[in-house]
CSV table of C-alpha atoms in Angstrom, one decimal:
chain,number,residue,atom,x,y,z
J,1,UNK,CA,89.4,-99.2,20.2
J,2,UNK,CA,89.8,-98.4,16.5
J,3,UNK,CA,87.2,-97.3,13.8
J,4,UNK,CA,87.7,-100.9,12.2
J,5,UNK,CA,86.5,-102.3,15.4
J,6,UNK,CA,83.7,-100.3,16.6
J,7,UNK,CA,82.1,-100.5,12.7
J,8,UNK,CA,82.3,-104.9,13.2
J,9,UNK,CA,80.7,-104.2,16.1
J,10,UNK,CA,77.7,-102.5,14.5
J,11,UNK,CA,77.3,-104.6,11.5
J,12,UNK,CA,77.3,-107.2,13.7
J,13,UNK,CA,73.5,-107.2,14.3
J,14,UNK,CA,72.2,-106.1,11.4
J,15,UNK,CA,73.9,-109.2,9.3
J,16,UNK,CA,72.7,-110.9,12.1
J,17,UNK,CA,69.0,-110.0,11.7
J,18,UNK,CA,69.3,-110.3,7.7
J,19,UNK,CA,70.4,-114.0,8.7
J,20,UNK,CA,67.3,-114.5,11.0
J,21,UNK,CA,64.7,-113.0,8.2
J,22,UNK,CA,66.6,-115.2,5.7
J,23,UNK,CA,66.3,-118.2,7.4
J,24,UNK,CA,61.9,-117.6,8.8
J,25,UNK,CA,59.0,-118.3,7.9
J,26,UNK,CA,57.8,-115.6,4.9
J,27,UNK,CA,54.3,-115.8,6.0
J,28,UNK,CA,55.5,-115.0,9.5
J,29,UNK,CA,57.5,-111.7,7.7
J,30,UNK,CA,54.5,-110.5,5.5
J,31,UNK,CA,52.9,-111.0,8.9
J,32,UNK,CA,55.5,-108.5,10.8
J,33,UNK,CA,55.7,-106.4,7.6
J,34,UNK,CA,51.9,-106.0,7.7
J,35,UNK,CA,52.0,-105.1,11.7
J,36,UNK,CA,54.5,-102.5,10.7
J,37,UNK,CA,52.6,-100.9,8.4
J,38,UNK,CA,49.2,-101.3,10.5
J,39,UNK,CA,51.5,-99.9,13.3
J,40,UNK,CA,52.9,-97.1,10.9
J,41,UNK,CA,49.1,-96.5,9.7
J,42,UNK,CA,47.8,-96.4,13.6
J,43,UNK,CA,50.8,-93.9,14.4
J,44,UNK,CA,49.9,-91.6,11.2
J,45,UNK,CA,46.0,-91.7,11.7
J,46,UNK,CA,46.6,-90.9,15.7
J,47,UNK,CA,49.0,-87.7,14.4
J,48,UNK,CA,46.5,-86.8,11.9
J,49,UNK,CA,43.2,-87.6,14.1
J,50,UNK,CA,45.4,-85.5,17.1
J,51,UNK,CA,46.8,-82.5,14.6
J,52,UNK,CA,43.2,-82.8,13.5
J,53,UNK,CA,41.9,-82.2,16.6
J,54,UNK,CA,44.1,-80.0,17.3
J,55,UNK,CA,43.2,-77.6,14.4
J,56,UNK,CA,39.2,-78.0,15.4
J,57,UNK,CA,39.8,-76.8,18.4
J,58,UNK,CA,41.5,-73.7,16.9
J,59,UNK,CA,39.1,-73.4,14.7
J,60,UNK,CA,36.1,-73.9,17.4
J,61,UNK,CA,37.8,-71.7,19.2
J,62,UNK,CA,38.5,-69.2,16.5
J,63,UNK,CA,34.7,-69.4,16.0
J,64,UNK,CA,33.7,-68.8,19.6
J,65,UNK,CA,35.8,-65.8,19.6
J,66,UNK,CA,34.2,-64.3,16.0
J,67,UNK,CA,30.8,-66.0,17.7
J,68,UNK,CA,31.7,-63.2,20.7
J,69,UNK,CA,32.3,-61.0,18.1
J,70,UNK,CA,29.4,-61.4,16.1
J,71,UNK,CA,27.1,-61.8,19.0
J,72,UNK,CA,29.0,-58.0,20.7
J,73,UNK,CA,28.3,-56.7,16.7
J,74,UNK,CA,24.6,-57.6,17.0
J,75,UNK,CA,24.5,-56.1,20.2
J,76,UNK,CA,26.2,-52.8,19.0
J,77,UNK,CA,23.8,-53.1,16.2
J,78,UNK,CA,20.9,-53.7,18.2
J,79,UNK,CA,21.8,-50.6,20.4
J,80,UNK,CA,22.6,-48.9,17.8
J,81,UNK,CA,19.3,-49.5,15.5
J,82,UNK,CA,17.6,-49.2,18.9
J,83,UNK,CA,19.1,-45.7,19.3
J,84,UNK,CA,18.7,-44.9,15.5
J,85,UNK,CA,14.7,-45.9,16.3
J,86,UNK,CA,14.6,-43.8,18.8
J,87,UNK,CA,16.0,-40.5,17.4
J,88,UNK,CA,13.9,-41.4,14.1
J,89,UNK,CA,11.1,-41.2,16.1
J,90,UNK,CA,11.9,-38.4,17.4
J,91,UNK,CA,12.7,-36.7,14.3
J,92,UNK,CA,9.4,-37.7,13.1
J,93,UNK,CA,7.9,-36.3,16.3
J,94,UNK,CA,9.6,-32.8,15.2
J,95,UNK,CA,8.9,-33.2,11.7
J,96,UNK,CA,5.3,-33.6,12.8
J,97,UNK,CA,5.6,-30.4,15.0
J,98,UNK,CA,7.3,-28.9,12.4
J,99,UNK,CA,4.6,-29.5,9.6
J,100,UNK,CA,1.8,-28.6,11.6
J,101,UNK,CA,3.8,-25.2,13.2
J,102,UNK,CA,4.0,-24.2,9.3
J,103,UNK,CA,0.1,-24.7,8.3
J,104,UNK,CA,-0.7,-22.8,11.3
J,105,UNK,CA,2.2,-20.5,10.0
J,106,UNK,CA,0.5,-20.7,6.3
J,107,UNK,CA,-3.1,-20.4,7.7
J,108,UNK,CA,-1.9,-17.2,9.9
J,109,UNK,CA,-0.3,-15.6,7.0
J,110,UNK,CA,-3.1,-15.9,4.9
J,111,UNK,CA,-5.2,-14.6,7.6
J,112,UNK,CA,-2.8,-12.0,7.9
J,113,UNK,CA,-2.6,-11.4,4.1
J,114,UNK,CA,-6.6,-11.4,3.8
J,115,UNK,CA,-6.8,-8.9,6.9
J,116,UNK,CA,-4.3,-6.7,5.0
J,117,UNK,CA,-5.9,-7.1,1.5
J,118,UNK,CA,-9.4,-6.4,3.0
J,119,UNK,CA,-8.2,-2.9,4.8
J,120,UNK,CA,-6.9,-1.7,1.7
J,121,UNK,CA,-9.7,-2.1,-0.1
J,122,UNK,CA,-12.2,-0.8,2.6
J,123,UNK,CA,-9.4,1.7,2.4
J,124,UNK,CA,-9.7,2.3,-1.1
J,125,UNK,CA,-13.5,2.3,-1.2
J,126,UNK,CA,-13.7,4.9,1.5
J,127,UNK,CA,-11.6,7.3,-0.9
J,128,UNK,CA,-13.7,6.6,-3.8
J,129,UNK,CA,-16.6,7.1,-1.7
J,130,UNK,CA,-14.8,10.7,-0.7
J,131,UNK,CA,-14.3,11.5,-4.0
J,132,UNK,CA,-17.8,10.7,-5.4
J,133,UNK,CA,-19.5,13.2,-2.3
J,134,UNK,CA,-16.5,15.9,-3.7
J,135,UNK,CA,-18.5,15.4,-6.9
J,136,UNK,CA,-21.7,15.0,-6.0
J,137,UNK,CA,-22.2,18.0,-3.0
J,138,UNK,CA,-19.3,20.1,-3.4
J,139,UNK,CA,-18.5,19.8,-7.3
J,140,UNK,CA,-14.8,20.0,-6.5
J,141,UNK,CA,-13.6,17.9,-9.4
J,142,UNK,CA,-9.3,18.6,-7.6
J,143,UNK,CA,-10.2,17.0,-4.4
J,144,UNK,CA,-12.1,13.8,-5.7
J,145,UNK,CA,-9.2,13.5,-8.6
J,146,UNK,CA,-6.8,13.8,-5.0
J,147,UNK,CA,-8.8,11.1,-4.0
J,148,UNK,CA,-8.9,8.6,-6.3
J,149,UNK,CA,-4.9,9.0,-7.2
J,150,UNK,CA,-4.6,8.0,-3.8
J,151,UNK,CA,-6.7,5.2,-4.1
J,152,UNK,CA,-4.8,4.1,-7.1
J,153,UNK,CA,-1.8,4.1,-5.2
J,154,UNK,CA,-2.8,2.2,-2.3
J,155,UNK,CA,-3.2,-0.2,-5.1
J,156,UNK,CA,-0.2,0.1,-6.9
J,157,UNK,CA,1.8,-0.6,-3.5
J,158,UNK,CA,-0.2,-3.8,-3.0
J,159,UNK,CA,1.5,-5.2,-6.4
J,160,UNK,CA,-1.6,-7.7,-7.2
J,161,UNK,CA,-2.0,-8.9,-10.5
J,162,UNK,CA,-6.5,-9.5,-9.8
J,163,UNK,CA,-6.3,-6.1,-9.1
J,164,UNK,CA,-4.9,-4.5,-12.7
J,165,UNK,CA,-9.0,-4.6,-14.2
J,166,UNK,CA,-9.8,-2.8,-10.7
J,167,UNK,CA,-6.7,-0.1,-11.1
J,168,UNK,CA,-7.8,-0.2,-15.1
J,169,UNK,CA,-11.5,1.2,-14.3
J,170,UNK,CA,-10.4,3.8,-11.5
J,171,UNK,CA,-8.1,4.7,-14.4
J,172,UNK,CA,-10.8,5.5,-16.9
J,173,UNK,CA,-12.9,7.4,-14.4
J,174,UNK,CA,-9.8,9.5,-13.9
J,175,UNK,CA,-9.3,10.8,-17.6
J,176,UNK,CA,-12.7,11.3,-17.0
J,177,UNK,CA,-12.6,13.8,-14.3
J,178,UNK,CA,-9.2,15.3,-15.8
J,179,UNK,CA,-11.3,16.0,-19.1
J,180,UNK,CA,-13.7,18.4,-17.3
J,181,UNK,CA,-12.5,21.9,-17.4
J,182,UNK,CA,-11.4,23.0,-14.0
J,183,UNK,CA,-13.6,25.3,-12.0
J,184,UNK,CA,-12.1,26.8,-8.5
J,185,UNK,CA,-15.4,27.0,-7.1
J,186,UNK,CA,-14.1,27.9,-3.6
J,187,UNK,CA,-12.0,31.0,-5.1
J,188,UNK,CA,-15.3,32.1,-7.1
J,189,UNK,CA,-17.5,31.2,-3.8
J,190,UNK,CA,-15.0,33.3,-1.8
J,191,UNK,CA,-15.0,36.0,-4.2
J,192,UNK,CA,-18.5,36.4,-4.3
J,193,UNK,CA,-18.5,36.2,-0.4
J,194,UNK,CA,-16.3,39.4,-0.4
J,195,UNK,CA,-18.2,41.4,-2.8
J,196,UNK,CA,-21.3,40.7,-0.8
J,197,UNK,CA,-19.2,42.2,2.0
J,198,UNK,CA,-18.2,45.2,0.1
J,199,UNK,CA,-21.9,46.5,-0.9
J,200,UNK,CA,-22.8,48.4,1.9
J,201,UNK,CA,-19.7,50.6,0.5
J,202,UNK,CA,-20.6,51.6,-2.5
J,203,UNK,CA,-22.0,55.0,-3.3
J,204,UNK,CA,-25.5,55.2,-5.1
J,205,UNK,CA,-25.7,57.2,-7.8
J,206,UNK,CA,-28.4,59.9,-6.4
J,207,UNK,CA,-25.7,60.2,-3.5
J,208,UNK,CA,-23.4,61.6,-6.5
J,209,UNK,CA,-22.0,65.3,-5.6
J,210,UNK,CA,-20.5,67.3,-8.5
J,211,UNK,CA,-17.0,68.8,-7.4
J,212,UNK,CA,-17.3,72.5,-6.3
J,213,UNK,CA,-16.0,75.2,-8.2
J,214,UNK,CA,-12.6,76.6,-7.6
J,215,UNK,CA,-13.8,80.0,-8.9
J,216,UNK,CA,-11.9,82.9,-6.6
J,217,UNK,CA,-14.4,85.0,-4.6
J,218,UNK,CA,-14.8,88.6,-6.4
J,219,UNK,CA,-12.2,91.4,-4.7
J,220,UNK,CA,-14.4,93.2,-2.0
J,221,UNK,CA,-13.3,97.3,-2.1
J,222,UNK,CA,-11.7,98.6,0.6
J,223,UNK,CA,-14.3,101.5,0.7
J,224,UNK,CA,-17.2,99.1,1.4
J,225,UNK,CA,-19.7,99.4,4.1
J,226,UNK,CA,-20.8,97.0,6.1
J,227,UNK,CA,-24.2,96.4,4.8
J,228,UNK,CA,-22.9,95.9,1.8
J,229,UNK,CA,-20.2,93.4,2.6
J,230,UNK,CA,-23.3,91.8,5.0
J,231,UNK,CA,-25.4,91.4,1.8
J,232,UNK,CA,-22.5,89.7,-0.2
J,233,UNK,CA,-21.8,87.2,2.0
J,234,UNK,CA,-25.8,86.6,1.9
J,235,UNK,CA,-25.4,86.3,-1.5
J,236,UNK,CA,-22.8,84.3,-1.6
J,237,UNK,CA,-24.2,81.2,0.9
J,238,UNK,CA,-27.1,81.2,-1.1
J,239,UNK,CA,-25.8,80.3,-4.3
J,240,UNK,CA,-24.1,77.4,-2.3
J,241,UNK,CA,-27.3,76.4,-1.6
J,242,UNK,CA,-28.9,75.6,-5.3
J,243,UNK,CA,-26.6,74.1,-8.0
J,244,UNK,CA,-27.4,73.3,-11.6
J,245,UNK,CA,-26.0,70.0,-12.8
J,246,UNK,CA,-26.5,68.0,-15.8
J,247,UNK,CA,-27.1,64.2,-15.7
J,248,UNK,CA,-26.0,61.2,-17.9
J,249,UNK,CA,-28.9,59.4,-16.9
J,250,UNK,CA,-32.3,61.8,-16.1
J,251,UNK,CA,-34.3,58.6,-14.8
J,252,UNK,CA,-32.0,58.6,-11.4
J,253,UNK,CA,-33.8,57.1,-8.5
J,254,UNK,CA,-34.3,59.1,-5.8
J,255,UNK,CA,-34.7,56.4,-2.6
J,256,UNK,CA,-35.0,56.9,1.1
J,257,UNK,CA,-32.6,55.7,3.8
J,258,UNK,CA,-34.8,52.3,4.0
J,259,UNK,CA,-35.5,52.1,0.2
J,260,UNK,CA,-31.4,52.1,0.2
J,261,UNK,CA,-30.7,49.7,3.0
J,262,UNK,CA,-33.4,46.8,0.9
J,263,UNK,CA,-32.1,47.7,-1.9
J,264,UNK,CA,-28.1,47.2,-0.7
J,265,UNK,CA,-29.9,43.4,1.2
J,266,UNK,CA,-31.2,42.9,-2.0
J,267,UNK,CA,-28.0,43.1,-4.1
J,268,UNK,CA,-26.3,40.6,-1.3
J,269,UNK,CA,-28.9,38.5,-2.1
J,270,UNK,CA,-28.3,38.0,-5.8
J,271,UNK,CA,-24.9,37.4,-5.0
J,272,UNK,CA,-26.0,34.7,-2.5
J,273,UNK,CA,-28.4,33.1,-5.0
J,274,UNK,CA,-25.1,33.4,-7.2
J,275,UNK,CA,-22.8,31.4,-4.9
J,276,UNK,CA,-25.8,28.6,-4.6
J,277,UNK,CA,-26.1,28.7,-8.2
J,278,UNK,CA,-22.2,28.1,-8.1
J,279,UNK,CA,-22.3,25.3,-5.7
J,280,UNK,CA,-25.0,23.3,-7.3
J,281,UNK,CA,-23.6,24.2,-10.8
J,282,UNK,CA,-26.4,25.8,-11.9
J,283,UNK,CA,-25.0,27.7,-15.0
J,284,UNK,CA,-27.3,29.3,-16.4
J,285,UNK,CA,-28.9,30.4,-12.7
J,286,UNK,CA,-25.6,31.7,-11.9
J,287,UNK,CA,-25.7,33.6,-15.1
J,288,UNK,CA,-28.7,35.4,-14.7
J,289,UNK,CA,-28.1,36.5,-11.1
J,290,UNK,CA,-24.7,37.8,-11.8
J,291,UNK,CA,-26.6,40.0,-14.9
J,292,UNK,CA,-29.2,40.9,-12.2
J,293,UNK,CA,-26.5,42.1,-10.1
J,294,UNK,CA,-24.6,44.3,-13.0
J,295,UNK,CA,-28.1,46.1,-13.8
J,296,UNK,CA,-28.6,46.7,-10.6
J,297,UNK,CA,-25.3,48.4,-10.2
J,298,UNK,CA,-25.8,50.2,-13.4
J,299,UNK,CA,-29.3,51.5,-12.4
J,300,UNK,CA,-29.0,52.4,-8.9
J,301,UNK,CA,-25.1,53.4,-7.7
J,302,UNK,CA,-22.5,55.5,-8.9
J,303,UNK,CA,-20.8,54.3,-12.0
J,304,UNK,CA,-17.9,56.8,-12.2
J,305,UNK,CA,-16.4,56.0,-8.6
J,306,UNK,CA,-13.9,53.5,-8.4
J,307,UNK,CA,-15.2,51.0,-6.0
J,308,UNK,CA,-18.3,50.7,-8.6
J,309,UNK,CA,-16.2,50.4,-11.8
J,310,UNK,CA,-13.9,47.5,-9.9
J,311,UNK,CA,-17.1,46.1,-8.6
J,312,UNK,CA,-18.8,45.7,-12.2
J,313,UNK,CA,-15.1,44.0,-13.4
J,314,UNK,CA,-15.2,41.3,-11.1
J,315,UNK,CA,-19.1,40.4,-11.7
J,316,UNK,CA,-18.2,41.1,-16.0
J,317,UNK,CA,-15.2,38.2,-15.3
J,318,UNK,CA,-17.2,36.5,-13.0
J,319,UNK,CA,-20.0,35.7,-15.4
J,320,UNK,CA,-17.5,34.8,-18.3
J,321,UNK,CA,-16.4,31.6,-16.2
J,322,UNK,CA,-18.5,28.9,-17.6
J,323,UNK,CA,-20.0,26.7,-14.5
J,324,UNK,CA,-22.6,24.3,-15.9
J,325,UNK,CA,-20.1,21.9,-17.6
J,326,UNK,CA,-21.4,18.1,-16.4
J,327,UNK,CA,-19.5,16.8,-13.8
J,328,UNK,CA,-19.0,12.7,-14.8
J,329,UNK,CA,-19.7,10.0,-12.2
J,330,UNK,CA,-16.9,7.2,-10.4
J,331,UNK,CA,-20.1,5.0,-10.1
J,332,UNK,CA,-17.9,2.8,-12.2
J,333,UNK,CA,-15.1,2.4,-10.0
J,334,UNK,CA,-17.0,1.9,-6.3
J,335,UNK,CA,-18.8,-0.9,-8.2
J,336,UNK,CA,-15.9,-2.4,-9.2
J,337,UNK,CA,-14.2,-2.5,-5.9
J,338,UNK,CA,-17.3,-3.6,-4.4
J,339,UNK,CA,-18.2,-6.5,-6.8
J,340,UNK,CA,-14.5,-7.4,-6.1
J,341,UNK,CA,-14.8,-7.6,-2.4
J,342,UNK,CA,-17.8,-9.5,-2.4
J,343,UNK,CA,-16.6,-11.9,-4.8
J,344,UNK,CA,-12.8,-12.2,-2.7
J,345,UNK,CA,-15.3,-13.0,0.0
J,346,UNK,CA,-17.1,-15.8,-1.8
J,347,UNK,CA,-13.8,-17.0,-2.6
J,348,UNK,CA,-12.9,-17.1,0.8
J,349,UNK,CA,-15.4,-19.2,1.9
């Protein structure tokens, strides 16, 4: 069959149909037309109403699956706030341990600190206290200026600013004690002590032998008798037995063995009264029984031996050391550390 042939046979029906809408009814075509394009209309909606569909069930399930999602999130973040609550209340738990482990840390140090600060200053007040007894019984201005440096110290260490006006008084009573001339009144004491020791060794005067003559004995001849060499020998112990000697001093005292021995206890006792006087600085007591004890030496013992003469030195340099200065008082200072402690503990309270 040829190309020609087949394309008749096409055309065929389609000039066939244009015949049969040529020749009907046009109310019966609008009719069909209209059908068509209700059909067409039906076909379109029904594609649209089924892509529709289509796309709201991807979408519904799009949004169950983010719904899973969402609803797993909330979990997760209902856990997780859970877990978050939990460990914050915990952490509050330990913050509360915490706070109240450091103001029972804070109220131990300050007990602590308060214990410290109130043995050193019963610490210091016991050294003032030494020092003012140095002062008061023993005069011994070194050992209570000892004392109170070391009270000033213990201070110092502490590093307190409240306590400068305490350190400033203890300051002043120290320039104080080291304007007072110094007196060593345990050498002086212990010198006395050794002269007292050293009376019973010196001569008295009426005990006072002149050295004998080295005069050479006359030649005795060789023709002498015997009764004549008998009476020179006589002669010669005799004269031993009487000697002329001239004094310094006529009114010597002649005393017995007791009058010697009271009057050797009686120089001790000057030098005893002496060595009160020295310890309760007494200086004008001091004074006098030191002159007491130089007169006596003068009067009674031997002025030209040497144990004498060294004797007389040490009482002349002795009474030339000047005793009675006035000794000042730390009343200041132990009142200062005591109004301080009472007024810490008012504080406190």
């Amino acid at each position: 069959m040829s190309v020609e042939t087949q394309s008749a046979d096409i055309d065929r029906p389609q000039k066939a149909g244009v015949r049969w809408l040529a020749h009907a009814n046009p109310l019966l075509v609008f009719a069909l037309i209209l059908i068509l394009v209700f059909a067409w209309q039906w076909y379109d909606t029904r594609s649209e109403i089924a892509g529709l569909r289509h796309e709201l069930a991807r979408r519904l399930a799009e949004a169950d699956t983010s719904g899973k999602e969402a609803r797993n999130t909330a979990a997760d973040a209902v856990e997780a706030g859970r877990r978050a609550e939990t460990k914050l209340d915990l952490l509050e738990d330990k913050l509360a341990e915490s706070q109240s482990q450091q103001v029972a840390l804070e109220a131990l140090y300050q007990e602590l600190t308060r214990s410290r600060d109130e043995a050193m200053l019963e610490e210091v007040e016991q050294l003032l206290l030494i020092a003012n007894q140095q002062l008061q019984l023993a005069s011994n201005v070194k050992s209570a200026l000892i004392a109170m440096q070391e009270a000033d110290s213990r201070l110092q260490r502490t590093d307190r600013p409240q306590l400068a006006s305490l350190r400033k008084t203890i300051a002043k009573d120290m320039d104080l004690l080291k304007s007072v001339p110094y007196v060593d009144t345990a050498e002086i004491s212990l010198r006395l002590d050794n002269l007292a020791a050293s009376v019973d060794t010196l001569p008295l005067a009426m005990e006072f032998r002149p050295p004998e003559s080295a005069s050479s004995p006359l030649p005795v001849p060789a023709s002498e008798n015997v009764w004549l060499r008998f009476l020179r020998q006589v002669w010669e112990d005799f004269k031993r037995l009487v000697r002329i000697q001239h004094m310094d001093s006529p009114d010597v005292a002649l005393l017995s063995p007791s009058q010697a021995y009271f009057l050797r206890e009686n120089l001790k006792l000057r030098l005893l009264s002496a060595r009160y006087a020295l310890l309760a600085h007494n200086g004008r007591s001091f004074k006098a029984d030191l002159d007491a004890s130089r007169e006596q030496i003068r009067r009674y013992y031997n002025t030209q031996a040497q144990p004498v003469v060294d004797f007389r030195e040490a009482l002349q340099q002795l009474g030339e050391t000047d005793i009675g200065a006035e000794l000042p008082s730390i009343s200041a200072s132990l009142d200062a550390v005591r109004n301080y402690r009472l007024t810490r503990d008012r504080g406190n309270r």
